[in-house]
mmCIF file of C-alpha atoms in Angstrom:
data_model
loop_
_atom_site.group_PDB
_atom_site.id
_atom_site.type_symbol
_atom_site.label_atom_id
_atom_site.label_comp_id
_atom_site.label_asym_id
_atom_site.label_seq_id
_atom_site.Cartn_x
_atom_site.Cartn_y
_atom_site.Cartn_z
ATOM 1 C CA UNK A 1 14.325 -2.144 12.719
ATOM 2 C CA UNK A 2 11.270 -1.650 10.529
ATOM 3 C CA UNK A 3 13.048 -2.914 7.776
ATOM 4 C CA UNK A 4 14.076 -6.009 9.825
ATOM 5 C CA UNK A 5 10.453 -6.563 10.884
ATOM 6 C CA UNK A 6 8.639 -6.278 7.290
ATOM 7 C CA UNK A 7 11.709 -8.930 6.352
ATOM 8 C CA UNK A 8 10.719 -11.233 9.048
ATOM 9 C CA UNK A 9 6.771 -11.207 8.484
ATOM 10 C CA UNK A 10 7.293 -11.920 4.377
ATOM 11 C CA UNK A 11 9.589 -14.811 5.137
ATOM 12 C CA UNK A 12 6.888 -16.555 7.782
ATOM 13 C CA UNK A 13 4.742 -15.700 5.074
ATOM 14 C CA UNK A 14 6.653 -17.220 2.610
ATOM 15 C CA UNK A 15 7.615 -20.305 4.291
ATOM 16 C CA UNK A 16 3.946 -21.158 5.313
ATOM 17 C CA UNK A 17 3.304 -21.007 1.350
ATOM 18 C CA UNK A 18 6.530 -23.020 0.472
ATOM 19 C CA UNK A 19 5.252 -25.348 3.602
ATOM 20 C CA UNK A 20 2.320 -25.687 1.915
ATOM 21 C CA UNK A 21 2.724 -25.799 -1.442
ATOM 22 C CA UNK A 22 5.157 -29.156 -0.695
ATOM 23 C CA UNK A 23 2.654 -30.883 0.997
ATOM 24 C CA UNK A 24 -0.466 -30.442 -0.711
ATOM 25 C CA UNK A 25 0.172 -28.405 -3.989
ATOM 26 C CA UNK A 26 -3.867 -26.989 -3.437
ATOM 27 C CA UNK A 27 -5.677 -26.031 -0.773
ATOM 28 C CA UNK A 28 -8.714 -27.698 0.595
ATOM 29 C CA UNK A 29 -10.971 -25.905 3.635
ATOM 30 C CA UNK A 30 -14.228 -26.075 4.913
ATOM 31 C CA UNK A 31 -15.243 -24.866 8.231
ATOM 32 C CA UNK A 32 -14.042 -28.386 9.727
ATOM 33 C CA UNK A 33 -10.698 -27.164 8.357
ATOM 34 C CA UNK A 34 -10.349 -24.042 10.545
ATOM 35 C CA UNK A 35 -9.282 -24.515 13.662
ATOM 36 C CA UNK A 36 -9.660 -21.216 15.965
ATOM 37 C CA UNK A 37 -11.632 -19.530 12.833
ATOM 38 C CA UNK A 38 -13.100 -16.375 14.824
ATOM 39 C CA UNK A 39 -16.187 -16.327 15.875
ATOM 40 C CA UNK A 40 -17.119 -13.471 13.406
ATOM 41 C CA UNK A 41 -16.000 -15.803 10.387
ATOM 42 C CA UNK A 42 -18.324 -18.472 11.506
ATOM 43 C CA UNK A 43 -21.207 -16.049 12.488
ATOM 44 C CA UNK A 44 -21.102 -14.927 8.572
ATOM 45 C CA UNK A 45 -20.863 -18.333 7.648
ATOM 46 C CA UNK A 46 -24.152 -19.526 9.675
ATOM 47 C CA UNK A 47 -26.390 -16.466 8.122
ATOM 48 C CA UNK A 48 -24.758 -17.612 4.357
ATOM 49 C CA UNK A 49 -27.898 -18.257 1.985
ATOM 50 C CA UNK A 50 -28.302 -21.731 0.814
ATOM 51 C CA UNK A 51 -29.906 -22.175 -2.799
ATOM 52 C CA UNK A 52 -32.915 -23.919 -3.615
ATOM 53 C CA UNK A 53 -33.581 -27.286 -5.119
ATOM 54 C CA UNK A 54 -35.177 -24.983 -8.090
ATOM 55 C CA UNK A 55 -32.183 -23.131 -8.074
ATOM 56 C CA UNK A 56 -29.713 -25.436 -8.069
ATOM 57 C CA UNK A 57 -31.956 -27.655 -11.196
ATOM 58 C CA UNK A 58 -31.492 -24.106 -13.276
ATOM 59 C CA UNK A 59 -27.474 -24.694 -13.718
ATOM 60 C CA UNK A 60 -26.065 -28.015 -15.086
ATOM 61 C CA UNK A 61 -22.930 -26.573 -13.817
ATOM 62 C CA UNK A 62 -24.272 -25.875 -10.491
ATOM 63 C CA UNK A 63 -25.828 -29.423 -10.107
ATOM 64 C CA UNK A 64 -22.385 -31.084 -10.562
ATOM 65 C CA UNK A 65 -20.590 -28.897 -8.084
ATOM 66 C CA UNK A 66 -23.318 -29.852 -5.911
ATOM 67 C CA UNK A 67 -22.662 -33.720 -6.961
ATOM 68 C CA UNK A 68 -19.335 -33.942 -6.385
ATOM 69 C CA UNK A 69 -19.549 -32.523 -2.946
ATOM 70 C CA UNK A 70 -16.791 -29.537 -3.524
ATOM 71 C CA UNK A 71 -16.251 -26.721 -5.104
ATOM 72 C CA UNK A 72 -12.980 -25.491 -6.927
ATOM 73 C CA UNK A 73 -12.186 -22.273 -6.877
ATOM 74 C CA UNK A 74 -9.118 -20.998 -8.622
ATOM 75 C CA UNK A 75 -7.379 -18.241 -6.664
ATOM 76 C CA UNK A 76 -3.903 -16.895 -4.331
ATOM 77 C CA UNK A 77 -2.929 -18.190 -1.280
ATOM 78 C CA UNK A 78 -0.501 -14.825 -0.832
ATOM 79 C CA UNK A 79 -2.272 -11.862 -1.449
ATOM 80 C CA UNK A 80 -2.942 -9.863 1.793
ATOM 81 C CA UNK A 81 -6.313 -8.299 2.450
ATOM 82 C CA UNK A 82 -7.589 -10.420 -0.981
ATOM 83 C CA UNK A 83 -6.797 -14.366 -0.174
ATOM 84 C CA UNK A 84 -3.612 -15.325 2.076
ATOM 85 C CA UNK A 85 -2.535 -18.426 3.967
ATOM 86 C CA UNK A 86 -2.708 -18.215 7.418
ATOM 87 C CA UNK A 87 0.068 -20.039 8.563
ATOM 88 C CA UNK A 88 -1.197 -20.737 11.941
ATOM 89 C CA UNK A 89 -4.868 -22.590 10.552
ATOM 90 C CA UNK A 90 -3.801 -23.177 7.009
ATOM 91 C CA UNK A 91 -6.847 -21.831 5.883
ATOM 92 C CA UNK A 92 -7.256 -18.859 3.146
ATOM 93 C CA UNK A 93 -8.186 -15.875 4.667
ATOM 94 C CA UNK A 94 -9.437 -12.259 2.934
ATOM 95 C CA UNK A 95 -12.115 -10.806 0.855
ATOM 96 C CA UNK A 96 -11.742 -12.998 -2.004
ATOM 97 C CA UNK A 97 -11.057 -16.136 0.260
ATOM 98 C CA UNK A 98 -14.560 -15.305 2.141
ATOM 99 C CA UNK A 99 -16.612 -14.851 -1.155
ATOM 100 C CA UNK A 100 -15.475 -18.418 -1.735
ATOM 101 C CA UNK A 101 -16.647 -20.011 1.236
ATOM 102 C CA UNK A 102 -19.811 -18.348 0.684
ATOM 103 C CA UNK A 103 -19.839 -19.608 -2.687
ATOM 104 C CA UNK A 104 -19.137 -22.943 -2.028
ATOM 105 C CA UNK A 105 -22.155 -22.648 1.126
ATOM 106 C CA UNK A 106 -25.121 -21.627 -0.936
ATOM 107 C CA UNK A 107 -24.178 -24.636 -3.318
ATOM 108 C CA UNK A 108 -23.578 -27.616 -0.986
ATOM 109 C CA UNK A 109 -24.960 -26.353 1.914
ATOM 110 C CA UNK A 110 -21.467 -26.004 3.505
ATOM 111 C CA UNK A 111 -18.236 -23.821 2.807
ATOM 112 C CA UNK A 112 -16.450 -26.606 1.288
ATOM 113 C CA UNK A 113 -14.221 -25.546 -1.352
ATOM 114 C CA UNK A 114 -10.596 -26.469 -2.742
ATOM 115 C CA UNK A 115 -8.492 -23.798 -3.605
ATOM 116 C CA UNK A 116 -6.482 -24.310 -6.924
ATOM 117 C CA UNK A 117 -3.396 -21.593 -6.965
ATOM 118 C CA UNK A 118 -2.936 -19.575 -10.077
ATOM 119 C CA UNK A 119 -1.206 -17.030 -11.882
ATOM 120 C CA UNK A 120 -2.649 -14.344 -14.373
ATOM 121 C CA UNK A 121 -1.001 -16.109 -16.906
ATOM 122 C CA UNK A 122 -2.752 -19.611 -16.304
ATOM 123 C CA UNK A 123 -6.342 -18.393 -15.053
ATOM 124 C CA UNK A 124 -7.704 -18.307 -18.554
ATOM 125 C CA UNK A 125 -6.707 -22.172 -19.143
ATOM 126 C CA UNK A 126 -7.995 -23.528 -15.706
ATOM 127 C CA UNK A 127 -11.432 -22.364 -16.400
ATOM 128 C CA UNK A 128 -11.284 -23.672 -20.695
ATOM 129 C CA UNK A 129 -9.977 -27.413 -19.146
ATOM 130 C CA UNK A 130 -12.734 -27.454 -15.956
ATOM 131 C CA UNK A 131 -9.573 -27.721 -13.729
ATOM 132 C CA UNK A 132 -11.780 -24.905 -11.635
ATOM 133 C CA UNK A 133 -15.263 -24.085 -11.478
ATOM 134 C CA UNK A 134 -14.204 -20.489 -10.885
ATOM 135 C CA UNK A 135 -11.750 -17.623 -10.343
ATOM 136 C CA UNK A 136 -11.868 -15.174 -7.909
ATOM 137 C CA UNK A 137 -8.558 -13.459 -7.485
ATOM 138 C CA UNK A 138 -8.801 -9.644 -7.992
ATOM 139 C CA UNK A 139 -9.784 -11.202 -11.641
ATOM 140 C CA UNK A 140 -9.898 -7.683 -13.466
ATOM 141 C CA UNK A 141 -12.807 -7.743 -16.210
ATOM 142 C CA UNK A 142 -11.721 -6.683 -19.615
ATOM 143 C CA UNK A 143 -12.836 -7.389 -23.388
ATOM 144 C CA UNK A 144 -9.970 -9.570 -23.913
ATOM 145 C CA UNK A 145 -10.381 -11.724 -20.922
ATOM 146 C CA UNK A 146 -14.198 -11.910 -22.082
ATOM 147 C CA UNK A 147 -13.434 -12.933 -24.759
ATOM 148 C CA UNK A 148 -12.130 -15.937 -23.439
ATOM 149 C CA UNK A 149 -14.088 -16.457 -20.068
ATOM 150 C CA UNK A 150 -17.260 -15.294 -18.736
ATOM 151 C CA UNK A 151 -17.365 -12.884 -15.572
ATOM 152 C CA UNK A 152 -20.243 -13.552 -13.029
ATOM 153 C CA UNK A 153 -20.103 -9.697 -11.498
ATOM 154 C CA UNK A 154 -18.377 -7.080 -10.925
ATOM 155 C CA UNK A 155 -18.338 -7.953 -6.932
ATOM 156 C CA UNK A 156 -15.781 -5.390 -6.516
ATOM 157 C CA UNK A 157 -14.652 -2.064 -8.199
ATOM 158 C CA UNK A 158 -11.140 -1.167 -7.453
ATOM 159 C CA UNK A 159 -8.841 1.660 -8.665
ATOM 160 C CA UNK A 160 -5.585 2.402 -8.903
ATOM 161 C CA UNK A 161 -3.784 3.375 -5.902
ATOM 162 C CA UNK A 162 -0.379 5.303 -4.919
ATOM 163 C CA UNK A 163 1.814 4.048 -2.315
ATOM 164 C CA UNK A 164 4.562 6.326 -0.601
ATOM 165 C CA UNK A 165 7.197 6.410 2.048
ATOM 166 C CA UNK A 166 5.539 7.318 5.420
ATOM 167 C CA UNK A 167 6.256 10.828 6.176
ATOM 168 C CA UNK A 168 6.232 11.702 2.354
ATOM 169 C CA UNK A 169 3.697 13.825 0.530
ATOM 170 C CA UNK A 170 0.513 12.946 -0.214
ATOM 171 C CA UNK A 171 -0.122 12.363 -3.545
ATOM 172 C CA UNK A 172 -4.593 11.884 -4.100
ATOM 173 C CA UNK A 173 -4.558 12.984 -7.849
ATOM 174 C CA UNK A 174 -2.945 11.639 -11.208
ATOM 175 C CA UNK A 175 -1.991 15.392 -11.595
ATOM 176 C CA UNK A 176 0.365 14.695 -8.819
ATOM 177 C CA UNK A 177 2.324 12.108 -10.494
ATOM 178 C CA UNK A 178 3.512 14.373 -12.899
ATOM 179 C CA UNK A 179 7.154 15.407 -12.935
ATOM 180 C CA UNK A 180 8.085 12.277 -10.238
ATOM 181 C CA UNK A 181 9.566 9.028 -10.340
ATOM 182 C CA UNK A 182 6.774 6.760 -10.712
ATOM 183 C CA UNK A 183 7.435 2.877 -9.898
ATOM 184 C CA UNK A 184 5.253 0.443 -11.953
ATOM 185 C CA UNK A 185 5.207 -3.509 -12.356
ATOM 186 C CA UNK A 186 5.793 -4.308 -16.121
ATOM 187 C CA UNK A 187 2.878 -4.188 -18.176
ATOM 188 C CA UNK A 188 0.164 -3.464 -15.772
ATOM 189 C CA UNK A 189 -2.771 -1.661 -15.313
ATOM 190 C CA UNK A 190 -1.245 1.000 -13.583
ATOM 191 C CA UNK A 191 1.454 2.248 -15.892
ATOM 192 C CA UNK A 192 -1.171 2.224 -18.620
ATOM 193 C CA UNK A 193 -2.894 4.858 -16.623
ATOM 194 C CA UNK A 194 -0.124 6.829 -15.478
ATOM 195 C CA UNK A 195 1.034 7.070 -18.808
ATOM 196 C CA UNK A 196 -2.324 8.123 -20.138
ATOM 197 C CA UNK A 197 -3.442 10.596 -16.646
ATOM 198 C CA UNK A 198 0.538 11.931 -15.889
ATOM 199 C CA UNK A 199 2.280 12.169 -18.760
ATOM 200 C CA UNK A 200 5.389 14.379 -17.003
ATOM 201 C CA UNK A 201 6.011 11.440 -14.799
ATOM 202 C CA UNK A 202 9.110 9.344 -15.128
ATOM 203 C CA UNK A 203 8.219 5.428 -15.444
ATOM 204 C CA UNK A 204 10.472 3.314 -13.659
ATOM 205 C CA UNK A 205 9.083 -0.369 -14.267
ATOM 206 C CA UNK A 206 10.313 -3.752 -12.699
ATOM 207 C CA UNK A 207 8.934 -7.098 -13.158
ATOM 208 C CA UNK A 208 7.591 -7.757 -10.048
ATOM 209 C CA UNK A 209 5.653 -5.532 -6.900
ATOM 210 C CA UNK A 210 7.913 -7.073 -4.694
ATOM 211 C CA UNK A 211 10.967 -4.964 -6.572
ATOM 212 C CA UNK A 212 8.506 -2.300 -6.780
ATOM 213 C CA UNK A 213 8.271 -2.066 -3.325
ATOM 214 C CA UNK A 214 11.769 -2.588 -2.799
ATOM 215 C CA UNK A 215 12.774 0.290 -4.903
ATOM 216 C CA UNK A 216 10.262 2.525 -3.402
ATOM 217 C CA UNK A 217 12.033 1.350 0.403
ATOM 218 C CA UNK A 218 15.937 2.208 -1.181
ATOM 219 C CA UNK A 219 14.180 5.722 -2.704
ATOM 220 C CA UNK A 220 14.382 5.126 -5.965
ATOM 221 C CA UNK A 221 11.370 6.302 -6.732
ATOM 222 C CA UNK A 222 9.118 8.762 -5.407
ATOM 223 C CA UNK A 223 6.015 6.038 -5.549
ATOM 224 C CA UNK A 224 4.747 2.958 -6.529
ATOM 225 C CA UNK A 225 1.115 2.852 -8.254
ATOM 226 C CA UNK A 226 -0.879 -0.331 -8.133
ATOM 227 C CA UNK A 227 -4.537 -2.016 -7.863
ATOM 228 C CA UNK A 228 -5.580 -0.535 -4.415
ATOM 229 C CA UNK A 229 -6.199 -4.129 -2.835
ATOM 230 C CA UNK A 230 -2.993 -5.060 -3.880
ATOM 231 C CA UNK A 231 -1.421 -1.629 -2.200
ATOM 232 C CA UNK A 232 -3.421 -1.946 0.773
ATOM 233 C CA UNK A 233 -2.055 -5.529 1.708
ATOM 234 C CA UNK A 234 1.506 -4.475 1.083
ATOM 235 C CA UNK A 235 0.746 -1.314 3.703
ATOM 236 C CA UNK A 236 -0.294 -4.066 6.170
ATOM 237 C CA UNK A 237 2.932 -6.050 5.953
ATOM 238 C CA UNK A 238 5.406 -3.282 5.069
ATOM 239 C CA UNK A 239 5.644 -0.510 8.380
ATOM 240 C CA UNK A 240 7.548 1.574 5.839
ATOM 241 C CA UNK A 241 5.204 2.718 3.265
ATOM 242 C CA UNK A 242 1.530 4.171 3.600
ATOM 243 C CA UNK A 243 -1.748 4.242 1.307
ATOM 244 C CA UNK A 244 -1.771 7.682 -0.140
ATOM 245 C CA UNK A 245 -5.293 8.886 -0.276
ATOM 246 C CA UNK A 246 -7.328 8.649 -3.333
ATOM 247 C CA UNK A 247 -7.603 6.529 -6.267
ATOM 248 C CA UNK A 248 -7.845 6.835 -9.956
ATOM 249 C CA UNK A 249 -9.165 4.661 -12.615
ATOM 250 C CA UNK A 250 -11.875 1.846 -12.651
ATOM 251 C CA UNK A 251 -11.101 -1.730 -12.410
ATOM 252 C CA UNK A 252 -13.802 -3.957 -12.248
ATOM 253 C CA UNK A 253 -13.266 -7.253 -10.642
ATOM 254 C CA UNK A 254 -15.171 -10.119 -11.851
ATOM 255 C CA UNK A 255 -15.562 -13.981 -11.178
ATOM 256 C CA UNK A 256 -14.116 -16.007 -14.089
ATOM 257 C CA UNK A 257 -16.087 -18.962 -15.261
ATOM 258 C CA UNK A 258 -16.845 -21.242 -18.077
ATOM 259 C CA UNK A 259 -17.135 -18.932 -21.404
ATOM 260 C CA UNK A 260 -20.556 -18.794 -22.524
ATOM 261 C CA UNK A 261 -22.021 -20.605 -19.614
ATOM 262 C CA UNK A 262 -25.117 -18.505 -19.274
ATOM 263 C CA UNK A 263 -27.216 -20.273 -16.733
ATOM 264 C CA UNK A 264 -24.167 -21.128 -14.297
ATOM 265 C CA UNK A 265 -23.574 -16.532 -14.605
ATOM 266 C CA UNK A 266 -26.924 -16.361 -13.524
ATOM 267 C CA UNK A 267 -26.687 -18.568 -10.936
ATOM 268 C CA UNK A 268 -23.526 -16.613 -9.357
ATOM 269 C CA UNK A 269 -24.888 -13.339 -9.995
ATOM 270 C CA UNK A 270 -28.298 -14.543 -8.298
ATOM 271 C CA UNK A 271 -25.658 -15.904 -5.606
ATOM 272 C CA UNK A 272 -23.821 -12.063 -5.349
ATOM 273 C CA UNK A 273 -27.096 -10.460 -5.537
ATOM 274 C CA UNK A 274 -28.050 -12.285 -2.179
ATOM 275 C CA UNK A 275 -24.967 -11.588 -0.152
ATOM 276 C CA UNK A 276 -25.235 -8.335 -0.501
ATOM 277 C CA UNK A 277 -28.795 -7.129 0.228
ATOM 278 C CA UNK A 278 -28.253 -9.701 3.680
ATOM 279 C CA UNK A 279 -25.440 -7.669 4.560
ATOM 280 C CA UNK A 280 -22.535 -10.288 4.023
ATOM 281 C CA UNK A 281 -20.483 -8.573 1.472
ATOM 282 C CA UNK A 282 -20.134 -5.968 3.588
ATOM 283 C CA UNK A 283 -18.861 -7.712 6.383
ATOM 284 C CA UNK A 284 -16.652 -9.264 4.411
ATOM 285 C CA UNK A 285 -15.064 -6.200 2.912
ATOM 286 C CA UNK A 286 -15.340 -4.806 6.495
ATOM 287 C CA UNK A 287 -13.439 -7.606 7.942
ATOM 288 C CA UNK A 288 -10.163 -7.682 5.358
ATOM 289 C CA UNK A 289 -10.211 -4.286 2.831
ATOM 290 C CA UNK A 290 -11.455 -2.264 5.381
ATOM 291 C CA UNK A 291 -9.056 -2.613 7.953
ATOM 292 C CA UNK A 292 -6.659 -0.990 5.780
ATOM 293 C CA UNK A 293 -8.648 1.051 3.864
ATOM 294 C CA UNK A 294 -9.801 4.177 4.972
ATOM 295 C CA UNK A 295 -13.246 5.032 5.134
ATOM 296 C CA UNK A 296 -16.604 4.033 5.260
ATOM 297 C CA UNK A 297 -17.577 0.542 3.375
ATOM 298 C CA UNK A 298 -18.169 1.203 -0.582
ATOM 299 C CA UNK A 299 -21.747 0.337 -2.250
ATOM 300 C CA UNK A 300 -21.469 -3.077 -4.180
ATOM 301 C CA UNK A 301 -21.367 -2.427 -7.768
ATOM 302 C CA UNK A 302 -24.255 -3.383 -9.548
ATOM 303 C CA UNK A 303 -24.104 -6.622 -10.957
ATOM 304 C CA UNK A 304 -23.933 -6.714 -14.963
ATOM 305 C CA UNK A 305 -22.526 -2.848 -14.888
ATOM 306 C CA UNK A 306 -19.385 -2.955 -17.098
ATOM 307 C CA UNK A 307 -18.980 -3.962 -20.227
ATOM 308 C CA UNK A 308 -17.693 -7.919 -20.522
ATOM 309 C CA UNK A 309 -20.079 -8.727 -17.198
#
């Protein structure tokens, strides 16, 4: 039966993407878009800073978002927790999804934003050809990427994270990896660090988290280590696996823009600085992470910390 259940929520779940997808191919939202959005939402929403004329004059980038009357945002419609369609309103919903609206409020004055769906491979490319002002989708900061893009940030620090059958083991260290079957997407973060913190353990990689997760259900593996935000959402569809506690690693999220745009980074990190000493980022992780997550809400990481920010 629990099987039968996580099967029915990802197909409503996928069908409100497909649904959507067909129709419009991007997402547009603003709080006139939201029908039923919570009262909470909209409370966060109303005490949202607005920026200043002076502000606003200090990024050319900034000025044209604000001319053009939206603001496009490159990001998932189908990551739970992070930014996920609600099929009932249509509108984005998560921690990522929020930062957006907030975003897009302290520009225009209002949350209006349109979301632009995206892939890792593509996010680089949508920022270089202005198809979106910026990215924020669990956008992992790294030399390479900064290379390419700038990263307004780090608004979030994640970690790795271990996922197991309920009723299984805990597993809260690297060390505990070690001499198990390990399931990892191809090429990610996470069996870079297994490989480097367990060496005993035995990889098992598939393409996708989906066949990860899979795998993990038929006991193929012994668990399945991933970004935490990414693990977290999967616990809240899936009523077969849990969180294990603990994470390892350091991933720094950051929000992609315009490489070497220096006044429109300073702008968004004036923006992140905000939201957090008013208490918003909190209720935002509060609201989506942190009903998942155990524990009491993490500090923001300071803005311009890691290397590539």
């Amino acid at each position: 039966m629990a099987k039968a259940s996580s099967t029915r929520r990802r197909i409503a779940l996928m069908c409100a993407v497909v649904t959507f997808g067909a129709t419009a191919g991007a997402c547009s939202g603003g709080t006139e878009a939201v029908p039923g959005a919570n009262n909470a939402a909209q409370s966060m929403l109303d005490r949202a800073p607005v920026a200043t004329e002076a502000e606003l004059a200090a990024s050319p980038t900034a000025m044209a978002i604000k001319q053009r009357g939206e603001l496009f945002i490159g990001a998932s419609l189908e990551t739970p927790l992070m930014s996920q369609q609600n099929p009932t309103t249509g509108e984005a919903e998560g921690f990522d999804a929020t930062l957006g609206k907030l975003l897009a409020k302290y520009i225009l004055g209002e949350p209006k934003r349109k979301i632009i769906t995206t892939t890792p491979q593509i996010r680089e490319a949508l920022i270089q050809n202005s198809t979106v002002d910026a990215v924020i989708q669990n956008y992992s900061i790294t030399p390479k990427r900064a290379e390419k893009v700038s990263f307004a940030g780090p608004y979030f620090i994640s970690g790795q994270a271990v996922a197991t059958l309920k009723g299984k083991p805990d597993i809260s260290r690297p060390e505990d990896l070690n001499g198990k079957k390990v399931l990892v997407a191809t090429g990610s973060t996470g069996a870079g660090v297994v490989k480097e913190l367990a060496p005993q353990a035995q990889q098992i990689a598939f393409n996708t988290d989906p066949e990860c997760v899979q795998a993990l259900e038929q006991g193929r593996g012994d668990a399945w280590v991933k970004d935490l935000p990414v693990i977290a959402g999967e616990t809240k569809l899936n009523d077969k696996i849990q969180l294990a506690s603990g994470t390892f690693g350091s991933d720094p999220y950051g929000i992609g823009i315009k490489h070497g745009d220096e006044s429109f980074k300073k702008f968004v990190n004036g923006w992140l600085k905000k939201i957090q000493d008013a208490g918003l980022w909190q209720q935002a992780y509060q609201e989506s992470l942190g009903t998942v997550i155990p524990g009491e809400v993490p500090q923001p990481p300071a803005i311009g910390s890691v290397a590539g920010s």
